[in-house]
Every structure is written in C-alpha cells, then in structure tokens.
C-alpha cells in the first residue's frame, strides 16, 4: 500500500475520468485512481511523464480508500445509471464520517435527489456534479455545476477551482444548490446544447439544399459568423467539421457521415422535466424529435420516394448569397429564444424544488469550458446581474432590442424554408413560441370553451372573478 496521502480519488478511468484525474494531477494534486481493470491506473501514471507522478494507482477499493486524506473525496466517473448505485453500495461500508462522494457523470437529477436522500441519514455526504466540456474540457478545464449540501463545497472548491475552465480569469465552477440542482442544471445545459446544434444543422440544411453550397464554402461562412455575434464553440467546431476532408474518398467528411443522430438521454430528460414544470421548451423538444426522426433513415428514404422530393427547394433560396446576413440574424434570434426557454425551465425548477438557483451564476460558469460556451453567455450573465433580474430573458432590455432587430429575418427564413420544403423544426419552434409568448390575447379561450362543453372543466372570465360552467347546447 502506498504511503502517500492523496487529495482526491477518482473511481472509473474511462476517458472522462482519466482526463479529470490528469487535470487534477497537473494542477499539483495527488490523485488516487481505481478502475475495474487496475492496469489502467498504472498506465495513466506511467504514460504521462511528470503529471503522471501525481497519479496514485491502486489495486483494490480498500487500498484506494485508505490512500485518501480525511475527509475523503471520492469522485465517481462511471456510466450514469445503476452502476453509480452499485459503486456507492460498494464503498459506503468502508467510508468514515465526513467523507464525500461526488457523482460527476451525466446523472438524471431524479436519481441524484434519491441518492442524496439515501445518504442523508448517514454520516457521509453526496454531491451531484455536472461536468461539461467533453474529453478536452475534462483534461484542460471543464465547466462544473455542483449540487449538494453547501458545506461540502468548502472541501471541493480548492480542487475544483484550479482545474476548471477560466473566463477572463474567473473559474467556471460554482455550487448551485442542494441535492439534484447541479445535475439538473447540467441536463438543461445539454437541452440548450441540443437546440443550439439543431438550429445550426437547420441553417446548414438551407445553405446546402436551398442555396446549393459545398461543405467547404459553408465552412468559410461559419468561420466568418464565428467572428461576430454568433461567436461560440459550437459555431467554431461547425466550421472545422465542414472543412474536414475524408482521406479515403477525398470528399468532405460531413458528406459521407450517415445522417442519424445519436442521443444519450439528457435532451429527452430536459423535455420531460420542462413538461412536468409546465414550461414550453419547444426548441429543445424540436431538437430531440429531429434526432429521433433522423434515426429512422430507412423510413425517411421510403417517404421520400412516396412524396415529391426536394427539387423545388432551391427556388426559394437559390443564388441568395446576399441573404447570408439574413440567415445569420435568424440564427442569432432563434438562439436567444432557445436560451430564454432553457433559462425559463431553470427558473421554474428552482421554484418547484426550492433550489434558489443563481441564474446569473449559471450563465457565468457556462461562459467557458462547456459545450455551449460563448460570448453570448456573458450577455446573459449581465442580464441577470442587475437589481431586478428579468422573470424571462426575453424581458431583459438588451434582448428585447436584439430580438426586435432580428425578428423579421427569422420570420423570412422560416417562411422561405417552409415554402422550399426544407425542415426547420427548431427555428420555426423558436418563432412560434415567440409569437405566442408575446401575444397578450391568445386562443386557448376556445380550448377552455371546448373543455367546458365536453367535460364541464369550467373556465374563468375576463370580465368577472370566479370559475364558471356554461350549459352549452347539446351536440
Ligand atoms: C458536455 C456534453 C456531454 C456529452 C453529451 C452528448 O456538456 O460535455 O453535453 O455531456 O457530449 O452527453 O450527449 P448526446 O450523446 O445525447 O448528444
């Protein structure tokens, strides 16, 4: 057994676990590691030069735990789901009072709440922490969203701050609230990520099928957009994705990639939770559904044969290279609406679960390190900074100005896409939501009348207080 006392232990050395361990080791922390196959820990130590010298491989869970300083910080980086419960069961009998377990996977926040409750009656602590930034983020600076008892954060902060991404020197990590708050915020981060990616894909569809551009031409456009309002990691990688050539065929690599999107669940959870909270996150819903439709490529091919193809598509957009500014403005506007929806879900969840989520702080720690990082998140941070934070981002004066400026472009792009037969489910969801949300008098008065007619569900009136039921004519 090693004599060295490690600052933290990482359980699970998949690519995320290994990279987080290396990140910590590089910042000077001694990191005990344990993995189902113990050799991985030794490889991590031996293949990483000086950084590897701060990695402490262990052969058993007992050795792993006894190599940790007190209170022990045990970070799980294992696949989300029952494996987390199994690992907790395995280590809890070996823990001492005050030890802290941290689940850093993409957990369903409902599981995190349940696990927090199960640990609440023990002398141990449980922290659910969302980590964003992919493999590179884990290695060089992720954004981290911490949930759990606030006292535990004092023990974690000295390690999490140095390993986190920095935005103009500020660490992108924060304690956000009790039990499931961190994992909930990470889930909604991913929901917004889905919407953002889907909207980019829709604009790509217009450029490809409407305007007839090559991948290389589009790469230049996204690179150009990345210098202005849209500047973000996702736009930056889109330019890289589009510029890449396939070594074998010489084709742009995107042109030979099957158009079936994977999804591991966080987008779907975002939609489920937003529905439970009664918040319309329609751009996220559209993005999740678009991935589902994409996965049915054989059915799509059959449907294309049954209906007219997309030959008419180019008529609406063809040759409109001067329309690029309109596409850019439409994307900016739809993106603002999507983020407003994501933050509206966070606002509702905060009230529902009594989390008191710090929305400005969330935007602040998303400015660097995470997948949706962008300049734009600094604008959101500022919108929440004032004395009177807006109830919805679409009420913040800065965003009222920006949406007002871009609304017409979004409307024209969605309309032209509709006429061209080019699907833009997330862009049009953003526009429809906006049109619905900014309309004081909607149409559900009719829905209420119908409900009252067939089910005596009652309705309220504009001109009188109370709840009413009407004797409608028999049908
Ligand atoms: C991140 C990513 C990360 C992962 C997603 C991808 O924030 O670092 O969101 O969590 O890439 O799980 O999710 P899908 O496989 O569902 O697209």
Short mmCIF file of C-alpha atoms and ligand atoms in Angstrom, two decimals:
data_model
loop_
_atom_site.label_atom_id
_atom_site.label_comp_id
_atom_site.label_asym_id
_atom_site.label_seq_id
_atom_site.Cartn_x
_atom_site.Cartn_y
_atom_site.Cartn_z
CA UNK A 1 0.00 0.00 0.00
CA UNK A 2 1.20 3.48 -0.83
CA UNK A 3 2.37 5.78 1.98
CA UNK A 4 1.29 8.85 0.05
CA UNK A 5 -1.95 10.52 1.05
CA UNK A 6 -3.98 11.54 -1.96
CA UNK A 7 -6.03 14.77 -2.10
CA UNK A 8 -8.86 13.13 -4.04
CA UNK A 9 -9.76 9.75 -5.54
CA UNK A 10 -11.18 9.15 -9.00
CA UNK A 11 -13.20 5.98 -9.44
CA UNK A 12 -13.58 4.96 -13.09
CA UNK A 13 -10.92 5.64 -15.69
CA UNK A 14 -12.88 5.96 -18.89
CA UNK A 15 -11.74 8.87 -21.00
CA UNK A 16 -13.56 11.48 -18.83
CA UNK A 17 -12.30 10.01 -15.54
CA UNK A 18 -8.73 9.64 -16.81
CA UNK A 19 -8.68 13.19 -18.17
CA UNK A 20 -10.14 14.73 -15.00
CA UNK A 21 -7.53 12.81 -12.96
CA UNK A 22 -4.74 14.13 -15.21
CA UNK A 23 -6.12 17.67 -14.98
CA UNK A 24 -6.02 17.47 -11.17
CA UNK A 25 -2.57 15.87 -11.21
CA UNK A 26 -1.28 18.63 -13.47
CA UNK A 27 -2.50 21.25 -11.01
CA UNK A 28 -0.37 19.58 -8.33
CA UNK A 29 -2.94 17.42 -6.56
CA UNK A 30 -2.17 13.83 -5.69
CA UNK A 31 -4.92 11.75 -7.24
CA UNK A 32 -5.62 8.16 -6.22
CA UNK A 33 -7.28 6.24 -9.04
CA UNK A 34 -9.16 2.99 -9.18
CA UNK A 35 -10.65 1.15 -12.09
CA UNK A 36 -12.25 -2.23 -12.75
CA UNK A 37 -9.05 -3.16 -14.59
CA UNK A 38 -6.31 -1.87 -12.31
CA UNK A 39 -3.69 -1.67 -15.12
CA UNK A 40 -5.39 1.44 -16.46
CA UNK A 41 -4.28 3.32 -13.35
CA UNK A 42 -0.67 2.23 -13.81
CA UNK A 43 -0.79 3.17 -17.49
CA UNK A 44 -2.13 6.60 -16.57
CA UNK A 45 0.77 7.10 -14.15
CA UNK A 46 3.46 5.71 -16.47
CA UNK A 47 2.39 7.30 -19.76
CA UNK A 48 2.06 10.87 -18.55
CA UNK A 49 5.54 11.95 -17.60
CA UNK A 50 5.78 14.40 -14.70
CA UNK A 51 1.99 14.79 -14.48
CA UNK A 52 1.69 11.01 -14.09
CA UNK A 53 3.86 11.19 -10.97
CA UNK A 54 0.89 12.71 -9.11
CA UNK A 55 -1.30 9.74 -10.03
CA UNK A 56 -1.55 7.02 -7.43
CA UNK A 57 -2.78 3.75 -8.95
CA UNK A 58 -4.47 1.31 -6.59
CA UNK A 59 -5.28 -2.40 -6.91
CA UNK A 60 -8.31 -2.63 -4.68
CA UNK A 61 -11.07 -0.43 -3.38
CA UNK A 62 -9.66 -0.82 0.14
CA UNK A 63 -6.25 0.40 -0.98
CA UNK A 64 -7.88 3.23 -2.93
CA UNK A 65 -9.85 4.46 0.08
CA UNK A 66 -7.04 4.11 2.58
CA UNK A 67 -4.76 6.18 0.35
CA UNK A 68 -7.06 9.22 0.64
CA UNK A 69 -6.70 12.11 3.08
CA UNK A 70 -9.54 12.73 5.51
CA UNK A 71 -12.24 13.71 4.79
CA UNK A 72 -12.07 11.51 1.73
CA UNK A 73 -13.21 12.97 -1.57
CA UNK A 74 -14.29 10.12 -3.86
CA UNK A 75 -15.26 11.21 -7.36
CA UNK A 76 -17.22 8.70 -9.44
CA UNK A 77 -16.75 8.98 -13.17
CA UNK A 78 -18.71 5.89 -14.15
CA UNK A 79 -21.59 5.48 -16.63
CA UNK A 80 -24.78 7.13 -15.37
CA UNK A 81 -27.41 4.74 -14.00
CA UNK A 82 -27.34 1.72 -11.70
CA UNK A 83 -23.53 1.49 -11.75
CA UNK A 84 -23.45 4.62 -9.55
CA UNK A 85 -25.71 2.88 -7.02
CA UNK A 86 -23.53 -0.25 -7.17
CA UNK A 87 -20.37 1.76 -6.55
CA UNK A 88 -21.98 3.62 -3.66
CA UNK A 89 -23.02 0.32 -2.08
CA UNK A 90 -19.50 -0.99 -2.53
CA UNK A 91 -17.70 1.92 -0.90
CA UNK A 92 -20.10 3.18 1.76
CA UNK A 93 -19.28 0.41 4.28
CA UNK A 94 -15.63 1.47 4.03
CA UNK A 95 -16.12 5.24 4.47
CA UNK A 96 -15.60 7.34 7.61
CA UNK A 97 -17.83 10.15 8.91
CA UNK A 98 -17.49 13.34 6.87
CA UNK A 99 -16.33 11.59 3.67
CA UNK A 100 -17.78 12.98 0.45
CA UNK A 101 -18.93 11.02 -2.60
CA UNK A 102 -19.17 13.03 -5.82
CA UNK A 103 -21.07 11.71 -8.84
CA UNK A 104 -19.57 13.59 -11.79
CA UNK A 105 -21.42 11.66 -14.52
CA UNK A 106 -24.41 12.83 -16.55
CA UNK A 107 -26.93 11.59 -13.97
CA UNK A 108 -30.67 12.02 -14.13
CA UNK A 109 -31.24 14.60 -11.38
CA UNK A 110 -34.10 12.49 -10.01
CA UNK A 111 -31.53 9.77 -9.25
CA UNK A 112 -29.30 12.38 -7.62
CA UNK A 113 -32.16 13.54 -5.37
CA UNK A 114 -32.87 9.91 -4.43
CA UNK A 115 -29.19 9.20 -3.73
CA UNK A 116 -28.83 12.40 -1.70
CA UNK A 117 -31.82 11.35 0.40
CA UNK A 118 -30.41 7.87 0.94
CA UNK A 119 -27.10 9.33 2.12
CA UNK A 120 -28.79 11.99 4.28
CA UNK A 121 -29.28 9.54 7.15
CA UNK A 122 -25.59 8.56 7.18
CA UNK A 123 -22.53 10.49 8.38
CA UNK A 124 -21.39 10.83 4.74
CA UNK A 125 -22.13 13.41 2.04
CA UNK A 126 -23.26 13.07 -1.54
CA UNK A 127 -22.60 15.64 -4.26
CA UNK A 128 -24.10 15.53 -7.76
CA UNK A 129 -21.86 17.45 -10.10
CA UNK A 130 -22.43 18.16 -13.78
CA UNK A 131 -19.24 18.34 -15.84
CA UNK A 132 -19.26 19.83 -19.30
CA UNK A 133 -16.65 20.24 -21.96
CA UNK A 134 -16.14 16.75 -23.31
CA UNK A 135 -12.80 14.98 -23.19
CA UNK A 136 -10.70 18.06 -23.78
CA UNK A 137 -12.63 20.06 -21.23
CA UNK A 138 -12.09 17.38 -18.61
CA UNK A 139 -8.37 17.39 -19.35
CA UNK A 140 -7.74 21.13 -19.61
CA UNK A 141 -10.64 22.90 -17.89
CA UNK A 142 -14.31 21.91 -17.74
CA UNK A 143 -17.29 23.91 -16.57
CA UNK A 144 -18.65 22.28 -13.40
CA UNK A 145 -22.10 22.58 -11.85
CA UNK A 146 -22.11 21.45 -8.24
CA UNK A 147 -25.16 20.34 -6.24
CA UNK A 148 -25.36 19.04 -2.67
CA UNK A 149 -25.02 20.38 0.85
CA UNK A 150 -23.34 23.78 0.66
CA UNK A 151 -20.84 22.89 3.43
CA UNK A 152 -19.35 20.16 1.26
CA UNK A 153 -18.38 22.73 -1.36
CA UNK A 154 -15.78 24.20 1.01
CA UNK A 155 -13.89 20.90 0.77
CA UNK A 156 -14.22 20.65 -3.02
CA UNK A 157 -13.59 24.25 -4.05
CA UNK A 158 -9.78 24.20 -3.51
CA UNK A 159 -9.54 21.40 -6.09
CA UNK A 160 -12.39 22.32 -8.46
CA UNK A 161 -11.44 25.96 -8.97
CA UNK A 162 -7.87 25.30 -10.19
CA UNK A 163 -8.99 22.52 -12.58
CA UNK A 164 -11.95 24.47 -14.02
CA UNK A 165 -12.07 26.49 -17.21
CA UNK A 166 -11.49 30.21 -16.73
CA UNK A 167 -13.38 33.06 -18.39
CA UNK A 168 -11.22 36.16 -18.17
CA UNK A 169 -9.62 34.63 -15.09
CA UNK A 170 -12.88 33.69 -13.36
CA UNK A 171 -13.32 29.96 -12.59
CA UNK A 172 -16.23 28.26 -14.34
CA UNK A 173 -17.40 26.25 -11.35
CA UNK A 174 -19.95 27.02 -8.65
CA UNK A 175 -22.16 25.49 -6.03
CA UNK A 176 -25.66 25.91 -7.42
CA UNK A 177 -27.98 24.40 -4.84
CA UNK A 178 -28.87 21.31 -2.82
CA UNK A 179 -29.22 17.66 -3.92
CA UNK A 180 -30.10 17.46 -7.64
CA UNK A 181 -29.51 21.14 -8.54
CA UNK A 182 -26.11 20.58 -10.21
CA UNK A 183 -27.26 17.65 -12.33
CA UNK A 184 -30.49 19.43 -13.24
CA UNK A 185 -28.57 22.46 -14.47
CA UNK A 186 -26.25 20.16 -16.45
CA UNK A 187 -29.26 18.46 -18.02
CA UNK A 188 -30.69 21.80 -19.15
CA UNK A 189 -27.24 22.81 -20.39
CA UNK A 190 -27.43 19.76 -22.62
CA UNK A 191 -31.00 20.57 -23.65
CA UNK A 192 -29.86 24.00 -24.78
CA UNK A 193 -26.89 22.31 -26.50
CA UNK A 194 -29.37 20.13 -28.43
CA UNK A 195 -31.40 23.19 -29.53
CA UNK A 196 -28.29 25.14 -30.49
CA UNK A 197 -26.90 22.23 -32.53
CA UNK A 198 -30.23 21.55 -34.25
CA UNK A 199 -30.60 25.20 -35.28
CA UNK A 200 -27.09 25.17 -36.72
CA UNK A 201 -27.94 21.97 -38.61
CA UNK A 202 -31.08 23.60 -40.00
CA UNK A 203 -29.13 26.59 -41.29
CA UNK A 204 -26.65 24.11 -42.78
CA UNK A 205 -29.64 22.45 -44.49
CA UNK A 206 -30.69 25.78 -46.03
CA UNK A 207 -27.14 26.53 -47.18
CA UNK A 208 -26.76 23.03 -48.66
CA UNK A 209 -30.21 22.29 -50.09
CA UNK A 210 -31.60 25.79 -50.53
CA UNK A 211 -28.58 27.74 -51.74
CA UNK A 212 -26.58 24.78 -53.04
CA UNK A 213 -23.30 25.38 -51.27
CA UNK A 214 -20.45 22.94 -50.83
CA UNK A 215 -19.19 21.96 -47.40
CA UNK A 216 -16.01 23.96 -47.98
CA UNK A 217 -17.97 27.11 -48.81
CA UNK A 218 -20.11 26.64 -45.73
CA UNK A 219 -17.01 26.18 -43.58
CA UNK A 220 -15.92 29.69 -44.57
CA UNK A 221 -19.35 31.11 -43.72
CA UNK A 222 -19.44 29.56 -40.25
CA UNK A 223 -15.86 30.68 -39.63
CA UNK A 224 -16.92 34.21 -40.60
CA UNK A 225 -20.01 34.06 -38.35
CA UNK A 226 -17.75 32.96 -35.54
CA UNK A 227 -16.12 36.39 -35.59
CA UNK A 228 -19.37 38.19 -34.66
CA UNK A 229 -22.50 37.81 -32.52
CA UNK A 230 -22.68 34.05 -33.02
CA UNK A 231 -19.12 33.54 -31.81
CA UNK A 232 -19.20 30.27 -29.84
CA UNK A 233 -17.59 26.88 -29.52
CA UNK A 234 -20.41 25.18 -31.46
CA UNK A 235 -20.11 27.56 -34.43
CA UNK A 236 -16.33 27.21 -34.32
CA UNK A 237 -16.45 23.41 -34.46
CA UNK A 238 -19.07 23.52 -37.21
CA UNK A 239 -16.56 25.35 -39.43
CA UNK A 240 -13.96 22.69 -38.59
CA UNK A 241 -16.43 19.85 -39.24
CA UNK A 242 -17.33 21.29 -42.65
CA UNK A 243 -13.75 21.92 -43.74
CA UNK A 244 -12.52 18.42 -42.97
CA UNK A 245 -11.83 16.05 -45.89
CA UNK A 246 -12.24 12.29 -45.82
CA UNK A 247 -8.81 10.81 -46.51
CA UNK A 248 -10.22 7.77 -48.32
CA UNK A 249 -12.74 9.35 -50.70
CA UNK A 250 -11.38 12.89 -50.87
CA UNK A 251 -14.95 14.06 -50.16
CA UNK A 252 -15.81 16.48 -47.37
CA UNK A 253 -16.11 14.20 -44.37
CA UNK A 254 -19.60 15.51 -43.44
CA UNK A 255 -20.84 14.40 -46.85
CA UNK A 256 -20.06 10.77 -46.09
CA UNK A 257 -21.36 10.72 -42.49
CA UNK A 258 -24.70 8.93 -42.02
CA UNK A 259 -27.43 11.43 -41.06
CA UNK A 260 -28.67 9.56 -37.98
CA UNK A 261 -28.05 11.45 -34.74
CA UNK A 262 -27.33 9.61 -31.51
CA UNK A 263 -28.64 10.73 -28.15
CA UNK A 264 -27.85 9.52 -24.69
CA UNK A 265 -30.83 10.96 -22.84
CA UNK A 266 -30.09 14.40 -21.41
CA UNK A 267 -32.02 16.19 -24.19
CA UNK A 268 -35.01 13.93 -23.61
CA UNK A 269 -34.79 14.48 -19.84
CA UNK A 270 -34.79 18.24 -20.45
CA UNK A 271 -38.04 17.92 -22.38
CA UNK A 272 -39.62 15.61 -19.79
CA UNK A 273 -38.70 17.92 -16.92
CA UNK A 274 -39.82 21.06 -18.77
CA UNK A 275 -43.18 19.43 -19.45
CA UNK A 276 -43.52 18.40 -15.80
CA UNK A 277 -42.80 22.01 -14.83
CA UNK A 278 -45.30 23.37 -17.35
CA UNK A 279 -42.69 25.33 -19.31
CA UNK A 280 -42.69 25.28 -23.09
CA UNK A 281 -39.13 24.44 -24.11
CA UNK A 282 -40.24 24.00 -27.69
CA UNK A 283 -36.83 24.44 -29.30
CA UNK A 284 -35.40 21.62 -27.18
CA UNK A 285 -38.43 19.45 -27.96
CA UNK A 286 -37.93 20.11 -31.66
CA UNK A 287 -34.26 19.20 -31.41
CA UNK A 288 -34.90 15.93 -29.58
CA UNK A 289 -37.65 14.97 -32.04
CA UNK A 290 -35.44 15.86 -35.00
CA UNK A 291 -32.79 13.44 -33.71
CA UNK A 292 -35.46 10.76 -33.33
CA UNK A 293 -36.76 11.32 -36.87
CA UNK A 294 -33.19 11.32 -38.17
CA UNK A 295 -32.59 7.86 -36.73
CA UNK A 296 -35.32 6.41 -38.96
CA UNK A 297 -33.38 6.83 -42.17
CA UNK A 298 -34.88 3.81 -43.94
CA UNK A 299 -38.40 5.11 -43.31
CA UNK A 300 -37.35 8.56 -44.50
CA UNK A 301 -35.97 7.11 -47.71
CA UNK A 302 -39.26 5.34 -48.34
CA UNK A 303 -41.26 8.51 -47.62
CA UNK A 304 -39.08 10.50 -49.98
CA UNK A 305 -39.97 8.06 -52.74
CA UNK A 306 -43.69 8.37 -51.95
CA UNK A 307 -43.80 12.16 -51.98
CA UNK A 308 -42.27 14.79 -54.20
CA UNK A 309 -38.59 15.19 -53.44
CA UNK A 310 -36.88 18.43 -52.59
CA UNK A 311 -36.33 19.58 -56.18
CA UNK A 312 -38.38 22.70 -55.56
CA UNK A 313 -36.22 23.61 -52.57
CA UNK A 314 -33.70 25.75 -54.35
CA UNK A 315 -36.28 28.02 -55.94
CA UNK A 316 -36.76 29.86 -52.65
CA UNK A 317 -33.12 30.37 -51.80
CA UNK A 318 -31.09 29.80 -54.96
CA UNK A 319 -28.35 32.29 -55.57
CA UNK A 320 -29.17 34.19 -52.42
CA UNK A 321 -25.65 34.62 -51.22
CA UNK A 322 -26.54 38.14 -50.25
CA UNK A 323 -29.13 36.52 -47.98
CA UNK A 324 -26.40 35.21 -45.72
CA UNK A 325 -26.77 38.13 -43.35
CA UNK A 326 -30.44 37.21 -43.00
CA UNK A 327 -29.57 33.63 -42.11
CA UNK A 328 -27.05 34.86 -39.57
CA UNK A 329 -29.60 37.22 -37.98
CA UNK A 330 -32.24 34.47 -37.95
CA UNK A 331 -29.87 32.11 -36.17
CA UNK A 332 -28.93 34.73 -33.59
CA UNK A 333 -32.60 35.49 -32.88
CA UNK A 334 -33.68 31.86 -32.63
CA UNK A 335 -30.72 31.17 -30.37
CA UNK A 336 -31.79 33.94 -27.97
CA UNK A 337 -35.27 32.42 -27.83
CA UNK A 338 -33.87 28.91 -27.22
CA UNK A 339 -31.68 30.11 -24.36
CA UNK A 340 -34.63 32.06 -22.92
CA UNK A 341 -36.58 28.79 -22.91
CA UNK A 342 -33.73 26.90 -21.21
CA UNK A 343 -33.44 29.57 -18.52
CA UNK A 344 -37.23 29.58 -18.11
CA UNK A 345 -37.03 25.86 -17.29
CA UNK A 346 -34.30 26.60 -14.73
CA UNK A 347 -36.43 29.37 -13.21
CA UNK A 348 -39.44 27.07 -12.86
CA UNK A 349 -37.35 24.19 -11.48
CA UNK A 350 -35.78 26.50 -8.94
CA UNK A 351 -39.21 27.49 -7.61
CA UNK A 352 -40.58 23.94 -7.76
CA UNK A 353 -37.68 22.32 -5.90
CA UNK A 354 -36.87 25.29 -3.64
CA UNK A 355 -33.32 25.40 -5.01
CA UNK A 356 -32.96 29.15 -5.36
CA UNK A 357 -30.82 28.62 -8.46
CA UNK A 358 -28.46 31.54 -9.12
CA UNK A 359 -29.26 32.11 -12.80
CA UNK A 360 -26.58 34.75 -13.34
CA UNK A 361 -24.01 32.44 -11.77
CA UNK A 362 -25.10 29.60 -14.07
CA UNK A 363 -24.64 31.80 -17.14
CA UNK A 364 -21.30 32.91 -15.70
CA UNK A 365 -19.92 29.36 -15.35
CA UNK A 366 -21.13 28.47 -18.86
CA UNK A 367 -19.05 31.23 -20.45
CA UNK A 368 -16.02 28.94 -20.80
CA UNK A 369 -15.23 25.23 -20.66
CA UNK A 370 -18.66 23.84 -21.54
CA UNK A 371 -20.03 22.84 -24.93
CA UNK A 372 -22.37 25.85 -25.23
CA UNK A 373 -19.68 28.33 -24.20
CA UNK A 374 -19.88 31.64 -25.99
CA UNK A 375 -19.62 35.37 -25.77
CA UNK A 376 -23.41 35.40 -25.72
CA UNK A 377 -23.42 33.80 -22.25
CA UNK A 378 -21.64 36.87 -20.95
CA UNK A 379 -24.58 38.92 -22.19
CA UNK A 380 -26.94 36.59 -20.30
CA UNK A 381 -24.76 36.91 -17.19
CA UNK A 382 -25.12 40.68 -17.41
CA UNK A 383 -28.87 40.46 -17.95
CA UNK A 384 -29.19 38.68 -14.60
CA UNK A 385 -26.73 40.95 -12.79
CA UNK A 386 -28.98 43.96 -12.25
CA UNK A 387 -31.06 44.72 -9.16
CA UNK A 388 -34.18 43.47 -10.86
CA UNK A 389 -33.35 40.29 -12.78
CA UNK A 390 -35.88 39.61 -15.55
CA UNK A 391 -38.52 36.92 -14.99
CA UNK A 392 -37.71 35.76 -18.52
CA UNK A 393 -34.67 36.60 -20.64
CA UNK A 394 -36.97 37.87 -23.38
CA UNK A 395 -37.91 40.70 -20.96
CA UNK A 396 -34.32 41.88 -20.48
CA UNK A 397 -33.90 45.23 -22.31
CA UNK A 398 -30.76 44.06 -24.14
CA UNK A 399 -32.60 41.04 -25.55
CA UNK A 400 -35.75 43.00 -26.39
CA UNK A 401 -33.55 45.16 -28.62
CA UNK A 402 -31.81 42.19 -30.20
CA UNK A 403 -34.92 40.11 -30.82
CA UNK A 404 -36.73 43.13 -32.22
CA UNK A 405 -33.82 43.65 -34.62
CA UNK A 406 -33.69 40.00 -35.76
CA UNK A 407 -37.35 39.03 -35.70
CA UNK A 408 -38.04 39.85 -39.35
CA UNK A 409 -35.04 37.83 -40.52
CA UNK A 410 -36.16 34.78 -38.54
CA UNK A 411 -39.67 35.15 -39.92
CA UNK A 412 -38.46 35.34 -43.53
CA UNK A 413 -36.05 32.42 -43.18
CA UNK A 414 -38.71 30.18 -41.60
CA UNK A 415 -41.26 31.19 -44.23
CA UNK A 416 -38.89 30.58 -47.15
CA UNK A 417 -37.79 27.26 -45.69
CA UNK A 418 -41.43 26.22 -45.36
CA UNK A 419 -42.11 27.12 -48.99
CA UNK A 420 -38.96 25.32 -50.08
CA UNK A 421 -39.77 22.14 -48.17
CA UNK A 422 -36.64 22.43 -46.04
CA UNK A 423 -37.31 21.30 -42.47
CA UNK A 424 -36.53 23.90 -39.81
CA UNK A 425 -38.31 22.47 -36.76
CA UNK A 426 -36.23 24.27 -34.11
CA UNK A 427 -36.09 27.63 -35.91
CA UNK A 428 -39.82 27.56 -36.50
CA UNK A 429 -40.45 26.41 -32.92
CA UNK A 430 -38.50 29.44 -31.74
CA UNK A 431 -40.54 31.75 -33.95
CA UNK A 432 -43.90 30.23 -32.98
CA UNK A 433 -43.02 30.33 -29.31
CA UNK A 434 -42.03 33.97 -29.65
CA UNK A 435 -45.27 34.82 -31.46
CA UNK A 436 -47.25 33.01 -28.79
CA UNK A 437 -45.36 34.36 -25.81
CA UNK A 438 -45.51 37.98 -26.88
CA UNK A 439 -49.27 37.90 -27.54
CA UNK A 440 -51.38 39.11 -24.63
CA UNK A 441 -54.62 37.61 -26.00
CA UNK A 442 -54.13 34.02 -27.14
CA UNK A 443 -56.54 31.38 -28.42
CA UNK A 444 -56.90 28.97 -25.52
CA UNK A 445 -60.15 30.73 -24.60
CA UNK A 446 -61.57 28.44 -27.30
CA UNK A 447 -59.78 25.43 -25.81
CA UNK A 448 -61.35 26.27 -22.46
CA UNK A 449 -64.78 26.53 -24.07
CA UNK A 450 -64.32 23.10 -25.67
CA UNK A 451 -63.14 21.56 -22.39
CA UNK A 452 -66.12 23.02 -20.62
CA UNK A 453 -68.53 21.73 -23.27
CA UNK A 454 -67.35 18.14 -23.30
CA UNK A 455 -66.15 17.74 -19.74
CA UNK A 456 -67.56 20.57 -17.60
CA UNK A 457 -63.97 21.53 -16.84
CA UNK A 458 -65.03 25.17 -16.17
CA UNK A 459 -63.41 28.40 -17.29
CA UNK A 460 -62.62 31.84 -15.93
CA UNK A 461 -63.85 35.08 -17.49
CA UNK A 462 -62.10 38.27 -18.45
CA UNK A 463 -64.88 40.42 -17.04
CA UNK A 464 -65.76 38.67 -13.76
CA UNK A 465 -63.92 36.86 -10.99
CA UNK A 466 -64.71 33.23 -10.24
CA UNK A 467 -64.98 29.93 -12.03
CA UNK A 468 -67.80 29.27 -14.47
CA UNK A 469 -69.54 26.42 -16.20
CA UNK A 470 -71.87 27.07 -19.11
CA UNK A 471 -74.84 24.98 -20.28
CA UNK A 472 -73.72 24.61 -23.88
CA UNK A 473 -76.29 23.46 -26.48
CA UNK A 474 -76.39 19.68 -26.70
CA UNK A 475 -74.26 18.29 -29.55
C1 LIG B 1 -20.93 18.18 -22.39
C2 LIG B 1 -21.69 17.31 -23.33
C3 LIG B 1 -21.55 15.90 -22.88
C4 LIG B 1 -21.87 14.89 -23.95
C5 LIG B 1 -23.34 14.72 -24.13
C6 LIG B 1 -23.70 14.37 -25.52
O1 LIG B 1 -21.56 19.04 -21.82
O2 LIG B 1 -19.72 17.98 -22.26
O3 LIG B 1 -23.02 17.67 -23.37
O4 LIG B 1 -22.30 15.76 -21.71
O5 LIG B 1 -21.24 15.20 -25.11
O6 LIG B 1 -23.70 13.68 -23.28
O7 LIG B 1 -24.99 13.98 -25.48
P1 LIG B 1 -25.69 13.18 -26.61
O8 LIG B 1 -24.89 11.92 -26.82
O9 LIG B 1 -27.04 12.92 -26.04
O10 LIG B 1 -25.66 14.06 -27.81
#
